[in-house]
Amino acid sequence: MTAAARPDAGLKLTGSAPYGTDLDVPGMLWAAFVPAPVAHGRLRGLDLGAARALPGVTVVGPDDLPGLLGPRERDAERPLLVPDEILYRNQPLALVAAPSLAAARAAVAAVRVDVEPLPVVADLESVFPDWPGSDAGAHPQVAAHVHARHGDLAGEFRRADRVLAETYRTASVHQVALEPHACVAEIRGSTWYVHTSTQSPFGVREDLASLLGVPEESLVVDGTWVGGGFGGKGGSFLEPYALLLARASGRPVRFALTYEEEFRLGRTTLPAVIRMETAVRDGSIRARRVRLLLDVGNSLPGRDFATGYSIGFLLGPYRTEAFEVEGYAVRTHKPPFGPHRAPFAPQCAFVVESHLDHVAREMNADPETFRLQHLWVEGSTTPMGQTVGPFGLRPAFERAMTTARSWRAALGPGQGVGIAGGFWSTGTGAGGEARLRLGPERLTVLEGEREIGSGSVLAGLTAVAAQATGIPPDRIDIVYGDTATAPFDSGVYGSRTVGALGRAIQEAAVRLRRTLAERLHGQGQAELVVREGTLVATLGSRSAPVAELLTEAERAEGGLVADGRHFAAPNHLDEDRVVAGQFYPYNDFAGSVHVAQVAVDRATGQVRVERYAAFQDIGTVVDLGSAQAQVEGAVAMGLGTALTEEAIWTDDGRLVNDGLLDYRIPTLGEVPPVDVTFVEGYAGAGPNGAKGLGEPPIIPVPAAVAIATRAACGAHVTELPLSAERVARALKLL
Amino acid sequence: MATFDLSAPESPEAVVAALRAAGPGGATPLAGGTDLLFDLDEGRVAPAHVLSLRRLPWRTLDWVAGALTVGSTLPLRALEDDPQVRTLYPGLYEAVRNVGSVALRQRATMGGNVVRSAPASDLIPILLALDAELDLFGPQGSRRLSVDRFVIGSRRTELRPDELVRSIRFPEPRPSAFCWQRVRPSNDISQVAVATAYSPSDRTWRVAVGGVQPRPRLLPEAARELTGPDPPPAAVGRAAAVAAARSPFVSDRRASEEYRRRLVASLVERAVGLTRPAPPRSA
C-alpha cells in the first residue's frame, strides 16, 4: 500500500490529455441553442427564416425533427425542442450550427421568437406555503410523492418526554466541473458517431437511442478525457443535438457550452425544505417524523428518482422504534434536477446531524455520545427494513471523538469543534464487464469507462489488476474502448467503478491464471512474476515465460484473452413499510465521520474552517494516493456546499449568479489540510472487500461545519449555506 | 472578442498622442489588464487600438522622507513585498495583499484599480483614508487631483480621454488599517471594506467605506467622532454607529442592506482599533 504518482498526471500537467473542449475535427461546425427567453410561456411563433438565410448556417427547428430522427419509436415524453410550452428559461427552442462560434451566435440572434409569458413557479415554497396535506400527491406541480412508515408512531409521540421539531432549508448547488459539457458528432455512413466528455458512454448510447429513435447498434459513443463530472456528465446532454445538426448539415458538429450556459442549463441539486420531528423518551430516540419538499425543476412526472432515493438519508444511520417519512418532488420552472456527487446526501446529513445535535443539547445530553448510542452497527435493521452489513461507522465515530477531544483541549475564544457522520449506499450498481489480454510481457485491461479525474480507473483498476494477476503496475495498460469495441459498463456513478469493474477484472484474472495453469499441465491458478525482465507464469515447481505459453493465434492477436463481469446482488427493502411511491434499497453501506474545527468572527458571522479530519469506512484501501486525494477533494467540494455555494434564482426563473464570480467554490485559501484516516476491515462488495469512495466523503462536510459553528459561537443555523450573513442572523447581530 | 491593434509605446507622450489620435472610445490604455481583459473578452468595449503601458518607466516605488509615491504601472505584488510599506502604511499593505490572488497581483496595478473605479475596489477606500493624490499626465502636462475628487462614481472618474495616471502619492506615513468582509475570504470581492487612518500631523481621522454603491467614499461625520491617536471606546462606538447610519447602501446578490449596515459598524470599530502608531523604525 504505497502512494504513487497518478498515471495520468504527466499527460494532464503537460496539456497532452485532450478533453472534450479540445476536440477539433477538420471541417466541423460550431453549434448553439436558440434559448427560451422566459421560464414559462407558450411558444406562439419561431421565425427561423433569417437564420437559415445566413451563409454556411444550418438550422434545426421543431418542424425539422421528423425528417432527421431515426426510424425507431422514441420517448415522446422527452421532447428535444420545445414543442409548445416553455418550462424553463433557456430551454432549447431550436439549434444552429455555423462555421464559427461567432457565426453561430449571430444566427441565434437572427431568430425571432414570439412567446406568451405564463405565470412562473420559481420557488417550491410558493407551491406549498404550508406543509402539503395527504391529497397533495395529485397536485399538478408534484412529480413524485413518497411515503413510508413503521411502528407505533402516534403512540411514541404521545408517550414522549420531549418532542423536538425544526424546519431546515438547503440551497441549489452546481457540480462546477472545470470542463463544461462538450462533444463532437459525425454521421459516418449509417453510424451516428459522437465523441464526448462523459461519465458513461454506454449510458449516453442508451439515452440517444430513446431520444433519437436510432437503434443502439447504429450509435457509437466514444469518451474523451473528462475534466470533472461530479454527476453532471452522466446521461446525454448535448449529444443528441450535435448529432441532429451533423445529420442536417452533413458536417461534423462541435457542441460545447459556455460556462454561463453550464450554470443556466446544468442539471443539479435544487433547493429543499425539510421538517424534522423527533420524539425522545428516557434519553433515547423513540420516533422520527421527516417531511421533505424537494425542488426537482423540470423533472418529468413519475420519473423522479431523487426523492424516493434521498429521503432515507434524512433518517440518517440511526436506530428508531417508529418513523414516518413523506416527500414531495415539486416541479418548478427550472432545468431538471440532476445528480451532484452523492446527490442530496450532504444536505440530508446536514439536516439530520444538526437536528440530532440540537435534540441532544435540548435534552442536556452530550451531543456526540447521544448520536453514538443510536448509530447503526452491523446487523442493525434500517427503518426501511434492510439489514446493515459490515459497517465501520461506529468505530469511525469513536476515533473522531478522540480527535475532537484533543482538538478541544487547545481551543480559544470563538473556536469550536464539531463531529458529523453519514452513510452512503456504495453498491456496485448495474453491470460491468472487463477484458484482460495477456501479451508476452504486458497486460492490457480493456473496459468502457473513461478516467474522469478521480483516479478510479487509471490508478484504481490498475492496482486491482496488479493485485489480481501479480503483474507489476508498470506492465499494465488500461485501454478504453468506444461502445462498439469495449465490454459493457454502466458508467462512473454511485462510487461503483473500482467495486464493479474491479470485481470483473478479478474474475477475468482468475480465468487467465487457470488457463495458464492448464498450459503448465497443472490445475488451479498460475502465478505471474517478472524474472530477469521476463514475464513468467509459475505453478508450483513448474514455470515458463508467458511468451512460450501463448498459442500462435494468441501471439498474432496480441495475447491471451479472458473476460470477467460483475453484477451486484439485488437488495430488498421491506415493501410493507411503503405507503406510497417508489423507494430504493441501499447496498453496501459505507460510513463517513468528519471532525471540523472552525473559528467564527462574532462581529461579522464569518466562519473559517481551521482544521479538518476525515475517518472513512472503506473496507480495503485499493490505492492509497488516489484514495486520499478523493477524500481531500470531497472535503473541499463539501466546504463549498457548507459555506459559500448557492445558486440564486429570481421569481421569474432566472439564475442570478451564472458565473464563478458570484457562485463561489472554495479556493485553497478556504480548505485546510485534511487528516485522512481509513477505517479498514468492514468489508464491502468490491475487490478484496473494498467499498466505494467517490461520494461518501462529501456527505458529512456541511453538517460537521454547522455543528462546529454552533459549538464555537452558539449560532444554530438551519439553512445552507452557512454564509456569514446567516450566521450573523443566528447570532442576533441583525 | 473583437480584433484590435496592440501597441506598446515607449513614452507617455506617445501614448497620449495615440489616445488623442484615436478619439474617445477608439483606444484603451492597458496596464495589468486584470479588469480590462474581461470587458474586451465579453465585447463590452471594442476599441480599435489597445495601448500597453508596459514600456513606460512608471513601475516605480519612491520614498521621500517617508512619503510614498507609487508608479501607476507597478504590479501590486511589488508593494506587498516592500517591508517599508508594511511598516509605514499598514492599512495599504493589508488592502494590497487582499486584492484577488497572488497571480492576479503579479499583474494588477494601482493605477489600473483607480482608473477602472469599481464600486467594490479594495484599494480606493484605503487611498481615500490615506489622502492619496494622483499625478495625471496629459497633453498639457501634469495635474494633481486627490483620489476623493478623481473618483466620481461607479466606473466613472475625472480622467480625461487623453490622460493617464502617472503615479499615486501618499503624503505621510499614517497609522492605518483596512478591514473587509467577503462571501469567500480568498479571491473575492468585498461585501464591505473599511479603511481608517489617523494623521499625526493634523491630528484628524479619516474613515472610508467601500463595497457600497456607487463608489467608495469618505465618511467625515464618522471621523469627526474620533479624536487623538487612541480614541475612547464610546467614541469608537459612536463613529461606528454614525458610519452605519450615514453610509449609502445597496442590497444585492452579495449582501442585504441590513447586513451591510451591520458590517460597516463592526468593521469601523475593528479598523479604528487596529489603527495604531507604527513601531519605531529600526536603525
Tab-separated table of C-alpha atoms in Angstrom, chain A residues 468-628:
chain	number	residue	atom	x	y	z
A	468	ALA	CA	-5.247	-9.955	-9.086
A	469	THR	CA	-2.602	-11.084	-11.572
A	470	GLY	CA	0.703	-10.430	-9.810
A	471	ILE	CA	1.844	-8.348	-12.769
A	472	PRO	CA	3.522	-5.076	-11.688
A	473	PRO	CA	1.508	-1.892	-12.406
A	474	ASP	CA	4.114	-0.579	-14.855
A	475	ARG	CA	3.351	-3.552	-17.117
A	476	ILE	CA	-0.393	-2.919	-17.130
A	477	ASP	CA	-2.175	-0.716	-19.669
A	478	ILE	CA	-5.748	0.472	-19.338
A	479	VAL	CA	-7.313	0.717	-22.797
A	480	TYR	CA	-10.655	2.415	-23.224
A	481	GLY	CA	-12.926	1.268	-25.957
A	482	ASP	CA	-15.820	3.055	-27.551
A	483	THR	CA	-19.266	1.499	-27.231
A	484	ALA	CA	-18.669	-0.576	-30.358
A	485	THR	CA	-15.484	-2.206	-29.070
A	486	ALA	CA	-15.454	-2.086	-25.265
A	487	PRO	CA	-17.174	-4.557	-22.978
A	488	PHE	CA	-20.340	-3.081	-21.498
A	489	ASP	CA	-20.173	-0.926	-18.415
A	490	SER	CA	-22.892	1.228	-16.931
A	491	GLY	CA	-20.634	4.171	-16.141
A	492	VAL	CA	-18.904	6.230	-13.478
A	493	TYR	CA	-21.580	6.934	-10.892
A	494	GLY	CA	-22.601	5.760	-7.448
A	495	SER	CA	-18.968	5.259	-6.369
A	496	ARG	CA	-19.080	1.975	-8.275
A	497	THR	CA	-16.052	1.932	-10.607
A	498	VAL	CA	-13.485	0.103	-8.520
A	499	GLY	CA	-16.167	-2.093	-6.999
A	500	ALA	CA	-17.864	-3.278	-10.168
A	501	LEU	CA	-15.037	-3.225	-12.706
A	502	GLY	CA	-12.569	-4.346	-10.046
A	503	ARG	CA	-14.638	-7.458	-9.430
A	504	ALA	CA	-14.938	-8.027	-13.189
A	505	ILE	CA	-11.153	-7.756	-13.515
A	506	GLN	CA	-10.670	-10.178	-10.643
A	507	GLU	CA	-12.955	-12.702	-12.300
A	508	ALA	CA	-11.118	-12.329	-15.598
A	509	ALA	CA	-7.783	-12.699	-13.801
A	510	VAL	CA	-8.857	-15.990	-12.253
A	511	ARG	CA	-9.778	-17.287	-15.719
A	512	LEU	CA	-6.476	-16.108	-17.124
A	513	ARG	CA	-4.465	-17.773	-14.380
A	514	ARG	CA	-6.438	-21.035	-14.677
A	515	THR	CA	-5.717	-21.184	-18.385
A	516	LEU	CA	-2.032	-20.613	-17.696
A	517	ALA	CA	-2.104	-23.350	-15.065
A	518	GLU	CA	-3.563	-25.760	-17.601
A	519	ARG	CA	-0.870	-24.844	-20.047
A	520	LEU	CA	1.673	-25.629	-17.369
A	521	HIS	CA	-0.041	-29.046	-17.205
A	522	GLY	CA	-1.499	-28.447	-13.785
A	523	GLN	CA	-4.597	-27.251	-12.030
A	524	GLY	CA	-5.539	-24.195	-10.022
A	525	GLN	CA	-4.208	-20.734	-10.778
A	526	ALA	CA	-0.750	-19.954	-12.070
A	527	GLU	CA	1.241	-17.089	-10.538
A	528	LEU	CA	2.703	-14.346	-12.708
A	529	VAL	CA	6.098	-12.885	-11.831
A	530	VAL	CA	8.836	-10.911	-13.526
A	531	ARG	CA	12.162	-12.768	-13.562
A	532	GLU	CA	15.202	-11.030	-15.007
A	533	GLY	CA	12.969	-8.753	-17.015
A	534	THR	CA	10.772	-11.508	-18.413
A	535	LEU	CA	7.130	-12.142	-17.512
A	536	VAL	CA	6.916	-15.729	-16.263
A	537	ALA	CA	3.989	-17.940	-15.261
A	538	THR	CA	4.642	-20.395	-12.434
A	539	LEU	CA	2.667	-23.237	-10.899
A	540	GLY	CA	4.377	-24.993	-8.029
A	541	SER	CA	7.767	-26.057	-9.345
A	542	ARG	CA	6.788	-25.542	-12.992
A	543	SER	CA	7.321	-22.283	-14.778
A	544	ALA	CA	7.592	-20.870	-18.278
A	545	PRO	CA	7.838	-17.428	-19.848
A	546	VAL	CA	4.377	-16.205	-20.799
A	547	ALA	CA	5.615	-15.757	-24.359
A	548	GLU	CA	6.080	-19.524	-24.612
A	549	LEU	CA	2.618	-20.289	-23.241
A	550	LEU	CA	0.720	-18.263	-25.839
A	551	THR	CA	-0.641	-20.011	-28.887
A	552	GLU	CA	0.315	-18.791	-32.312
A	553	ALA	CA	-3.133	-17.291	-32.787
A	554	GLU	CA	-2.886	-15.503	-29.443
A	555	ARG	CA	0.504	-14.077	-30.319
A	556	ALA	CA	-0.963	-12.785	-33.573
A	557	GLU	CA	-3.919	-11.211	-31.738
A	558	GLY	CA	-1.760	-9.654	-29.048
A	559	GLY	CA	-2.355	-12.077	-26.225
A	560	LEU	CA	-4.456	-14.465	-24.240
A	561	VAL	CA	-7.916	-13.052	-23.583
A	562	ALA	CA	-10.100	-13.546	-20.534
A	563	ASP	CA	-13.364	-11.786	-19.755
A	564	GLY	CA	-14.954	-11.007	-16.427
A	565	ARG	CA	-18.222	-9.478	-15.406
A	566	HIS	CA	-19.859	-8.307	-12.242
A	567	PHE	CA	-23.478	-7.654	-11.486
A	568	ALA	CA	-24.421	-6.570	-7.978
A	569	ALA	CA	-26.556	-8.886	-5.934
A	570	PRO	CA	-30.072	-7.459	-5.691
A	571	ASN	CA	-31.066	-5.987	-2.362
A	572	HIS	CA	-34.514	-5.523	-0.924
A	573	LEU	CA	-36.327	-3.308	1.488
A	574	ASP	CA	-39.480	-4.114	3.394
A	575	GLU	CA	-42.236	-3.097	0.992
A	576	ASP	CA	-44.789	-3.388	3.816
A	577	ARG	CA	-43.400	-0.144	5.175
A	578	VAL	CA	-44.081	1.714	1.921
A	579	VAL	CA	-47.355	3.617	1.863
A	580	ALA	CA	-46.928	5.398	-1.451
A	581	GLY	CA	-44.366	5.944	-4.156
A	582	GLN	CA	-41.114	4.274	-5.056
A	583	PHE	CA	-38.348	3.706	-2.506
A	584	TYR	CA	-34.972	2.218	-3.347
A	585	PRO	CA	-32.918	-0.243	-1.320
A	586	TYR	CA	-29.411	0.758	-0.318
A	587	ASN	CA	-26.430	-1.525	-0.743
A	588	ASP	CA	-23.073	-1.974	0.851
A	589	PHE	CA	-23.242	0.788	3.460
A	590	ALA	CA	-20.136	2.951	3.823
A	591	GLY	CA	-19.820	5.275	6.819
A	592	SER	CA	-18.026	8.618	6.964
A	593	VAL	CA	-17.309	10.664	10.063
A	594	HIS	CA	-15.680	14.090	9.958
A	595	VAL	CA	-14.278	16.455	12.545
A	596	ALA	CA	-14.187	20.178	11.766
A	597	GLN	CA	-12.661	22.943	13.801
A	598	VAL	CA	-13.901	26.409	12.940
A	599	ALA	CA	-13.336	29.950	14.115
A	600	VAL	CA	-16.304	32.295	13.978
A	601	ASP	CA	-15.928	36.054	13.770
A	602	ARG	CA	-18.552	37.203	16.248
A	603	ALA	CA	-18.719	40.673	14.716
A	604	THR	CA	-19.442	39.536	11.151
A	605	GLY	CA	-20.586	35.915	11.367
A	606	GLN	CA	-17.748	34.747	9.128
A	607	VAL	CA	-16.889	31.064	9.599
A	608	ARG	CA	-13.389	29.848	8.842
A	609	VAL	CA	-12.550	26.169	8.847
A	610	GLU	CA	-9.201	25.770	10.567
A	611	ARG	CA	-8.642	22.036	10.974
A	612	TYR	CA	-10.263	19.026	9.431
A	613	ALA	CA	-10.109	15.269	9.894
A	614	ALA	CA	-11.968	12.579	7.969
A	615	PHE	CA	-12.487	8.964	9.049
A	616	GLN	CA	-13.659	6.797	6.198
A	617	ASP	CA	-15.089	3.293	6.336
A	618	ILE	CA	-13.540	1.928	3.150
A	619	GLY	CA	-13.390	-1.844	3.568
A	620	THR	CA	-9.953	-2.128	1.974
A	621	VAL	CA	-7.743	0.578	0.522
A	622	VAL	CA	-7.030	-0.218	-3.128
A	623	ASP	CA	-4.710	2.689	-3.998
A	624	LEU	CA	-3.709	4.912	-1.112
A	625	GLY	CA	-2.686	8.028	-3.050
A	626	SER	CA	-5.865	8.332	-5.063
A	627	ALA	CA	-7.975	7.320	-2.080
A	628	GLN	CA	-6.542	10.157	-0.007
